[in-house]
PDB file of C-alpha atoms in Angstrom:
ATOM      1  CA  UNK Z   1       0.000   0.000   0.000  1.00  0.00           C
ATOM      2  CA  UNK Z   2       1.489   3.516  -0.357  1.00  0.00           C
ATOM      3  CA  UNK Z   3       2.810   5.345   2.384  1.00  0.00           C
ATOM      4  CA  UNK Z   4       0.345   6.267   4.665  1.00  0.00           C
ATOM      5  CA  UNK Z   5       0.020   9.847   6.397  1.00  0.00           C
ATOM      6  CA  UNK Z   6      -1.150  10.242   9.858  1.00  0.00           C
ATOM      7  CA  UNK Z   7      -3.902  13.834   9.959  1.00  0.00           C
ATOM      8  CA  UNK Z   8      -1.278  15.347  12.181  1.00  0.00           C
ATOM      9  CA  UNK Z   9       1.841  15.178   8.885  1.00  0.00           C
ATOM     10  CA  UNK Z  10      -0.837  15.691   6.606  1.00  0.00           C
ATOM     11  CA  UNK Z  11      -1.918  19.017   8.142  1.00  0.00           C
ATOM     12  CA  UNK Z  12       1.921  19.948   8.646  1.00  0.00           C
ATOM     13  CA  UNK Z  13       2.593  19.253   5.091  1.00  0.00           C
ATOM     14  CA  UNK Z  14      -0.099  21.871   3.905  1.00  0.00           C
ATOM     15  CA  UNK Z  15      -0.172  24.285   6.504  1.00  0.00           C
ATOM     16  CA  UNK Z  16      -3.168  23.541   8.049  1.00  0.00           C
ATOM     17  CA  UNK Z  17      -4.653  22.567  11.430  1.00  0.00           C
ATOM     18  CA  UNK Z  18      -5.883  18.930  11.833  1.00  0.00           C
ATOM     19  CA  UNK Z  19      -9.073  19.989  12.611  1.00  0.00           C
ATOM     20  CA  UNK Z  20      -9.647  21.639   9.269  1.00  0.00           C
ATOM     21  CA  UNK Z  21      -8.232  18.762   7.401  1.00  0.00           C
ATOM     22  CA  UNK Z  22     -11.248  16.851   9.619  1.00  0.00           C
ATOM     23  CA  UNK Z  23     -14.067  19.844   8.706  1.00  0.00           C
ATOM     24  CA  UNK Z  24     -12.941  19.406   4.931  1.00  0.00           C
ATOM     25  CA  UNK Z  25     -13.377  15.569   4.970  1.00  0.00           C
ATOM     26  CA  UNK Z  26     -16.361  16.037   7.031  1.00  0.00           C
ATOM     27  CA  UNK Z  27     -18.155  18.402   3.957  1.00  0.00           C
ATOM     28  CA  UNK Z  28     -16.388  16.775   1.747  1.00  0.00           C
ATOM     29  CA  UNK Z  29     -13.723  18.392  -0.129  1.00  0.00           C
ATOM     30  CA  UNK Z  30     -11.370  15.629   1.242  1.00  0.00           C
ATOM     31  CA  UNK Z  31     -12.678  11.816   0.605  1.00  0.00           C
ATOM     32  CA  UNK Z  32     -13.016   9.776   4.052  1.00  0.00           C
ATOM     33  CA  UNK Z  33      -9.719   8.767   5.810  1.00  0.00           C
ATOM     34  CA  UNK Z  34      -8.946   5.312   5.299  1.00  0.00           C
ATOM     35  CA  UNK Z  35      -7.861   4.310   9.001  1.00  0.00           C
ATOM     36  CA  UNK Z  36      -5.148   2.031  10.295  1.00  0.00           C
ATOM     37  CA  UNK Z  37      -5.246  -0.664  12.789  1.00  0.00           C
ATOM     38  CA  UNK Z  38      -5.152   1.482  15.569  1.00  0.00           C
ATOM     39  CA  UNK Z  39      -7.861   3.672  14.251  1.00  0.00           C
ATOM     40  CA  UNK Z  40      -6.338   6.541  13.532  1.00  0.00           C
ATOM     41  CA  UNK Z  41      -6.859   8.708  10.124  1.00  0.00           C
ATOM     42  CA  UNK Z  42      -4.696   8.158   7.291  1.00  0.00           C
ATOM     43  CA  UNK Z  43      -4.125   9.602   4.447  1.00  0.00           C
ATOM     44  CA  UNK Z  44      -2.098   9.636   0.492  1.00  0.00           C
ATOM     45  CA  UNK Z  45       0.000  11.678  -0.768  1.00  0.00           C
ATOM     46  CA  UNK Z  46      -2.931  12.595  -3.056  1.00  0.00           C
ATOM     47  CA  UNK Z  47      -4.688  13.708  -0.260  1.00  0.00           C
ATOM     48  CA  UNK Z  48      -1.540  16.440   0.572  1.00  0.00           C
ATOM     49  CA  UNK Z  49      -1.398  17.289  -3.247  1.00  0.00           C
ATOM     50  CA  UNK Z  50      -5.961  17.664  -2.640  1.00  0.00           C
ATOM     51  CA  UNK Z  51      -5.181  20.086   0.387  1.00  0.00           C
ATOM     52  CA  UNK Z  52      -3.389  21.945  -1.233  1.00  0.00           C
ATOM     53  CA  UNK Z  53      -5.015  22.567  -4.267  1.00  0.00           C
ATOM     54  CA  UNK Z  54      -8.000  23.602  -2.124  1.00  0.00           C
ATOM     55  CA  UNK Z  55      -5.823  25.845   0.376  1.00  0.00           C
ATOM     56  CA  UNK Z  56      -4.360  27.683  -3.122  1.00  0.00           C
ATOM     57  CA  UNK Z  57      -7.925  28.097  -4.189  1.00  0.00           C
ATOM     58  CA  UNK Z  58      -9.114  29.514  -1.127  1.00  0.00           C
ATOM     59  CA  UNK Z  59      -6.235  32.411  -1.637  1.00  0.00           C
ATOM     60  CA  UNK Z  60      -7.334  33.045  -4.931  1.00  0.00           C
ATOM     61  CA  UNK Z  61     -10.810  33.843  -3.160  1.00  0.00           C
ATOM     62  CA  UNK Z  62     -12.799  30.808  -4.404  1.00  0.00           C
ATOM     63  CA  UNK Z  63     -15.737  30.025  -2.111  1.00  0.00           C
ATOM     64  CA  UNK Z  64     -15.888  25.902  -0.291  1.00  0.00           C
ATOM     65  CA  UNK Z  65     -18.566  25.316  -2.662  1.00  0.00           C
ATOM     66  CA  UNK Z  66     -16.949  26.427  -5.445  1.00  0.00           C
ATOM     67  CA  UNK Z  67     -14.242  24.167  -4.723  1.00  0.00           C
ATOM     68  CA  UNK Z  68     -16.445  21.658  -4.131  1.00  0.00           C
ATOM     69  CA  UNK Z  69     -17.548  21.667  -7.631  1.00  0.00           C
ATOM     70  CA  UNK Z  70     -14.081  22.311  -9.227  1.00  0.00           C
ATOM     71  CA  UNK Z  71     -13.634  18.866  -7.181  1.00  0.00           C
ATOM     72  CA  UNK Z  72     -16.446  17.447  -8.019  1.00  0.00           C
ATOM     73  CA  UNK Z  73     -15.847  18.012 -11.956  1.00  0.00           C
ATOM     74  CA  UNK Z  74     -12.103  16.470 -11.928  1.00  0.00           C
ATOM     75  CA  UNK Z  75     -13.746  13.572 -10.052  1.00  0.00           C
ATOM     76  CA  UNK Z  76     -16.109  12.919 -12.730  1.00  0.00           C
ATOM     77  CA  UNK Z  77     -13.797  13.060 -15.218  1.00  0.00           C
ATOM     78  CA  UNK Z  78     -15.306  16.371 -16.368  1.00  0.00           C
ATOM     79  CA  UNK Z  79     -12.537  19.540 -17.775  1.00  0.00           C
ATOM     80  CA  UNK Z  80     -13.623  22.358 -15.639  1.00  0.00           C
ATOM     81  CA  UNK Z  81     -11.639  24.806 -17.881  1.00  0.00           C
ATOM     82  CA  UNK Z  82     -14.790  26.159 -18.449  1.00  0.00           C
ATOM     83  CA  UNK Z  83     -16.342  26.666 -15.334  1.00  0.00           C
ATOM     84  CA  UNK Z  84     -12.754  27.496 -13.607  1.00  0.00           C
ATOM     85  CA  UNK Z  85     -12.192  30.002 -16.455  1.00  0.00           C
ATOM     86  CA  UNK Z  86     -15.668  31.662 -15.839  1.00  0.00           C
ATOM     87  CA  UNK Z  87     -15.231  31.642 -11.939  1.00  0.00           C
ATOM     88  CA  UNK Z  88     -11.405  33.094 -12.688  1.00  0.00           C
ATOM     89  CA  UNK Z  89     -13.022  36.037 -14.900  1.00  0.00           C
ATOM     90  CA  UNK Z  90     -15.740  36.541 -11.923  1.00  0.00           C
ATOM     91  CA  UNK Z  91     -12.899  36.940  -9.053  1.00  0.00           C
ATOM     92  CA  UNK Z  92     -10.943  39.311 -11.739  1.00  0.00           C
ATOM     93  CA  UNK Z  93     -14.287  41.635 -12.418  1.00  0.00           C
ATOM     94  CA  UNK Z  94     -14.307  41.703  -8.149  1.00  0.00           C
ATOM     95  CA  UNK Z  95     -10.905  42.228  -8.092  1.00  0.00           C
ATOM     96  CA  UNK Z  96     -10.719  45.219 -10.331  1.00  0.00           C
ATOM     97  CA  UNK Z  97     -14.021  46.296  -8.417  1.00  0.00           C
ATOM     98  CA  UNK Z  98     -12.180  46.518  -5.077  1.00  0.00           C
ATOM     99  CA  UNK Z  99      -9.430  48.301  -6.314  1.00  0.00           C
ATOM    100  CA  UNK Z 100     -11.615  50.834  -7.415  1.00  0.00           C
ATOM    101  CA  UNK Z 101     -13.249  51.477  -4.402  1.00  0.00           C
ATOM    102  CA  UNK Z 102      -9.488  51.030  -2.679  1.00  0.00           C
ATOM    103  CA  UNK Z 103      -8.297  53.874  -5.211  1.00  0.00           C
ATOM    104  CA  UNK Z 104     -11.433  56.293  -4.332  1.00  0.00           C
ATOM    105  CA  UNK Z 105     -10.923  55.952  -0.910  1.00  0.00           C
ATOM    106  CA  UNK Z 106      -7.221  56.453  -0.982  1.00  0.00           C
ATOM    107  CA  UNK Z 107      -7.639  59.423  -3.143  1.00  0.00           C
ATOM    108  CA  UNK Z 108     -10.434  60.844  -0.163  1.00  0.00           C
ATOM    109  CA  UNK Z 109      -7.967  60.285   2.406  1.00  0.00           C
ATOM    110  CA  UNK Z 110      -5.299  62.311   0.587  1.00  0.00           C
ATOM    111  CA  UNK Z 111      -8.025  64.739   0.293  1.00  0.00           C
ATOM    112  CA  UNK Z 112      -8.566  65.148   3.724  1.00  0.00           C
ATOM    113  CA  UNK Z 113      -4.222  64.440   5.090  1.00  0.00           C
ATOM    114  CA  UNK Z 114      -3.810  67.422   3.334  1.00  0.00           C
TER     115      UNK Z 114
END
């Protein structure tokens, strides 16, 4: 069997807390822990390269559900170029949104610095 990952190595290896590696299997966005013969979670090296992917997504601004059905395509052996390329131009139209109202605000507080 491939090497197995206890939660705690897991988490370490993507920079999360066990207990959110836990939450994302429990909604999940991470498959069910296979578990030893002591009980205790393990997991593949899939699973770090999984955590990851939704970690980097979440920085990017992508909601759990939207995740969730990037997942969900790649599982079903769906492309989601589409989808992830629509939900990309969505976070870029926010994106240039907030910097807007960053920019007008900026330009008040100048205004009123003086």
């Amino acid at each position: 069997m491939e090497n197995q990952i206890r939660i705690g190595d897991l988490a370490r290896q993507a920079g999360v807390a066990p207990s959110l590696v836990r939450y994302y299997e429990e909604i999940g966005l991470l498959p069910p822990a296979a578990r030893n013969e002591s009980g205790y979670r393990v997991y593949r090296q899939a699973d770090v390269e999984r955590l990851r992917f939704i970690q980097r997504a979440k920085a990017l601004d992508f909601s759990l559900e939207e995740i969730g059905e990037i997942l969900g395509l790649r599982e079903r052996g769906e492309a989601p170029c589409a989808y992830v390329i629509n939900q990309i131009g969505a976070k870029m139209a926010e994106v240039d949104r907030k910097m807007a109202a960053l920019a007008r605000l900026k330009a008040e507080l100048v205004q009123l610095h003086g």
